[in-house]
Every structure is written in structure tokens, then in C-alpha cells.
Amino acid sequence: MHRRLIVPSALAASLLLAIPASAADYKPGSPGIGDPYYPASGNGGYDVSHYDLRLKYQPKTDLLEGTATIIATTTQNLSRFNLDLGLKASEVRVNGKKATFTATGDHELEVTPATPLEKNRAISVVVRYAGKPSELKIGGWTAWHRTPDGGVAAQEPDSAVWWFPSNDHPLDKATYDVSVSVPDGTQAISNGVLQSQSSRLGWTRFSWRSNKPQATYLATLAVGKFDITTDKTAKGLPVLNAYSKDLGDNAGAARASLERTAEVAEWLEELFGPYPFNALGGYVPNVTSGYALETQTRPFYSPRQFANGANVSVVVHELAHQWYGNSVSVDRWKDIWINEGFARYSQWLWSEREGEGTAQELADHVYATRAADDPFWAVRPGDPGPDKQFDIAVYDRGALALQALRNEIGDEDFFAILKGWPTAHAYGNATVADFVTYAERVSGKPLAGLFDTWLYQPSKPAAPAAAEARIAARSRAAVKPAQPKSWKKIAATNTIHDHGDHDHDHGHGR
């Protein structure tokens, strides 16, 4: 007599899951994450949760030696996967076992583990590597700044490939431990909180921790000789600012700006909600570039930002990014308006707070000084294209869109949106479409037409009725629109998006 074995459905499912996948089920992860602006950026097949970087850097020779441990989870059955790295790897291990690897293109490291990796499994990847970052050119440019006493990694949309292996796209955020050994008398600055500092045999090691999700381009490293100031906010967050010792005439203005970091952050909390990270501060290295960058918890500022005196407006811009851009990051780089339009509008709100021109007066000034045939209006902030991603229109026309929204829905709903959005999407990624949906839900008004006009149409929008009335009144009185007092300071920060100068700068800009 034959008996039929009956297997409960739950058990049957578990048995099926236990059946090993065939070789055909394992495929390579994609060499890009799928961003149309930068097809080679990022990688597919895994998601990183933590980077542990143990580095040694010699300023005299620009030699960087590193061991990176990457903790990740597979998102598919992987036969191999890619990391983004421009420096030369000497050994790769996956889950403790030696893996084969090869460098392809200008920043792809193809890794083949000893055994294929199953989907939804935790993995560890250890990469030993070395090289001189300043000698590494990718697409003809470098994100590594050489300074008289060291080097700096700070650039957008990517800088990680110059100093550590990664999944180099904002979609894959992770926490970081960065430990750097440098010659005694030299300091190493990175993101987050300094965990320890110790010296041995002529070298000092600085260990930093950034404990909230962080995009790879927001990771920074600065090695040199700095004057450092420390403090704590009213809520107990550590504040650390660092200034190269050889800033010359810009030193005082830089300090007069950055030392107001905690004050600015407290004000921004009123607008955007609680500060999202574990530390505050900024640093000003002796570099020749002219831009600033919102590197997480510790923005990078070029000395040229302070060439004409103190400028707190640039500090406002980079700190606003801690909410808009860092905590809530782009889903794809075409969503850059959510970063830059909001950071620029924060400068307008700071002007309003300081009594140096309201946001409306600044909006009127921008609108009136840009003729209808100005190429400024041809740029679409909601999807500007990679060549215009950091165009001034993304900033100023992007801020105009927010003033138009404010006028349409009123201050109560507008400021509720400014504060609610970073909470709703904290530590995640979002699109322009996500923001439009959120604004419609909070305000209860249809807003697609407004955003289409200000973010997507390649032409100068018609002036709102209220603006027309203001312009007509000035015309009758033969009075030109007054330039708001804050305008020169705000305009001086336009170079925050100018990466076209010197060999250190990237044509895509910031």
C-alpha cells in the first residue's frame, strides 16, 4: 500500500525556500543604481548599512592607505557586485573569504565572492586600497583638494570614489565610523562626533562617528593644521568648527560667520523642526576653490566665501541643507530643487528675520531683474538636466517657486509644510512629485499647476496680480524696485554652486 505524504502549506513553503538556488539564479549586480543623470553612479544588488574606514594619510606625499569594512544586505542573488572606487585595491574579502576583483572603467571595482551571495543576507566586505587621491582624475576632474598642509575630500555629486569604496549614490545611505592616522601636529576632521584621539610613534589617530544615515557625497575628510573651537548647544549637541591656520586675511571673517552656527541652527529648528543629527559645526580649509558644501554635520566652506567679510547667509544655506538634502535626500539627482531651492529660500527667510529685506522683496527683486529672454527662465528647476543641475536658476527660480507657494496657501500652511516635510521623510529619500503631493495634502489645495509653472515651464511666469500691483505702483511713482539690503550678501554666496574654477572643481558644480 502506498501512502501519500501530506506536507502542511507553511512547512512546504519553508522547504521550498531551503532549496538552494541554481547557478542560473545568481546574476551580477548592476554597475549603476539607475540615475539617468549619472548612469555610472552607485550600484545594484545590495544596500549598505555601515562603513568603517580605517585610514592613514601622509600630507607630504598625498599617499592615502585604507582598509574599508562595509556592512550590507543583498537585495538579489548575486554572482558578483560592483563598488565605486578610483584608488587601487590590493585585497578584497567577502564574508571573511578572499574574493577576486578587477578594476573597470574609471571608478568601478568588480568583486566576485568565493561563493555566490543569496538575496536578503547580511554581508561584510573588506577592501584594502591605497593611492594618491590628487592624481586620480575621473572624467577629467578631481574632487580631492590638495592644501599646503594636507588634503580635503568635499564635492558634489560625488567625492567618495577619491577616498573610499562605496555604493556612491544618495539612495544608499549608511552610518559611518572614520578613523584616520596622520603625522603628529596634524589633525583629521570628519563628520559627526570625535570619539577618540591617540598618538603613537609620531602619528595621531582621530576617530569620528556619524550615527545617522548619510549619503556618500556628504562624507568628508580634511587633513591639515587647524585652529579648532568647540562648544555645546543649549540641547547639549557638540559644536566643532575648524579653521586652517594659514587663512590669512579671510580668517577673521570666517570665524565671525561660522561661530554663529549654533545660533543659526536654533533658528532653523523653529522652521524645520528638531536638528536631525548628532553634531554641528563647519570647517574652512586653505583651498583655492570658491564653493561651499553641506557635508553632513560639518559643512565645508571655501575661504573665498569670506573674502568680502563675514557672511552668515552662506552658513544659513549649508545648515538648511542638514534638513533639506541631508536628512531628506534626493531620490534621483533631477530632484535637486528639494535641496537647493529650499536652502536658498532659507537665506531669504534669514534676511526677513534680520530686517534686511523680506522674502517677498527678494522675490520681487529676482523677478524684476531677470528679463523674459534671460536664459535663466529656460532652466527647469524641477528637472534641470545634468548640465544645469547647479545653475543659479535652480536656486533663485527654485526659491521663487516657494514664495509663489507661500502666497497661494498662506503662511500657516506654508510653514507647516516646511516643518512637516523633514519629519515625514526623515533620513530617507524623496522626489519633487512627493513634495507636491505633500503640499496639496497639507494645504487642501490643488497645486500641480503652480508647481508646473514655476518648476517645469521653460519661460518666465506671468507676475502674480499682487506683484503686478506693486510694480505698477512703483512705476507711477517713478521708483525703481529697491534692492534689498541683504541682496549683496546673498548674491555673494552664488559661488556655492560654482565648481568651474581651478583644477579642484567639477563642472557639475554644487
Coordinates of C-alpha atoms in Angstrom, one line a residue, residues 55 57 59 64 144-145 147 149-154 163 178 180 182 186-191 206 208 219-226 228 240 242-244 282-287 295 298-301:
L55 CA 42.9 55.3 7.1
Y57 CA 47.3 59.8 5.3
P59 CA 50.3 65.1 3.7
L64 CA 46.3 57.6 1.4
W144 CA 40.3 65.9 -3.9
H145 CA 41.7 69.3 -2.8
T147 CA 46.3 72.1 0.6
D149 CA 49.5 71.1 4.7
G150 CA 47.2 68.2 3.7
G151 CA 44.1 67.3 1.7
V152 CA 40.3 67.6 1.6
A153 CA 37.5 65.5 0.2
A154 CA 34.4 67.6 -0.4
W163 CA 39.0 58.1 -0.8
V178 CA 36.0 57.2 10.1
V180 CA 42.3 58.5 10.4
V182 CA 48.1 61.5 10.4
T186 CA 48.3 67.5 12.0
Q187 CA 44.6 67.0 12.5
A188 CA 42.0 64.9 10.7
I189 CA 38.4 66.3 10.6
S190 CA 35.4 64.3 9.5
N191 CA 31.6 64.0 10.1
F206 CA 41.4 60.7 15.1
W208 CA 34.9 60.1 14.2
A219 CA 31.0 62.2 3.9
T220 CA 34.0 64.4 4.2
L221 CA 37.7 64.3 5.2
A222 CA 40.0 67.2 5.9
V223 CA 43.7 66.7 6.9
G224 CA 45.8 69.7 7.9
K225 CA 46.7 72.1 10.6
F226 CA 43.6 73.8 12.1
I228 CA 39.6 74.4 16.4
L240 CA 33.2 71.9 16.4
A242 CA 37.9 74.2 12.3
Y243 CA 39.9 76.9 10.5
S244 CA 43.2 76.4 8.6
G282 CA 31.9 73.5 9.9
Y283 CA 35.4 73.9 8.6
V284 CA 37.4 76.3 6.4
P285 CA 40.5 74.7 4.9
N286 CA 43.1 76.6 2.8
V287 CA 41.8 75.6 -0.6
T295 CA 28.8 67.9 4.2
R298 CA 30.2 69.7 9.4
P299 CA 29.8 71.8 6.2
F300 CA 32.9 72.7 4.1
Y301 CA 33.5 76.4 3.3

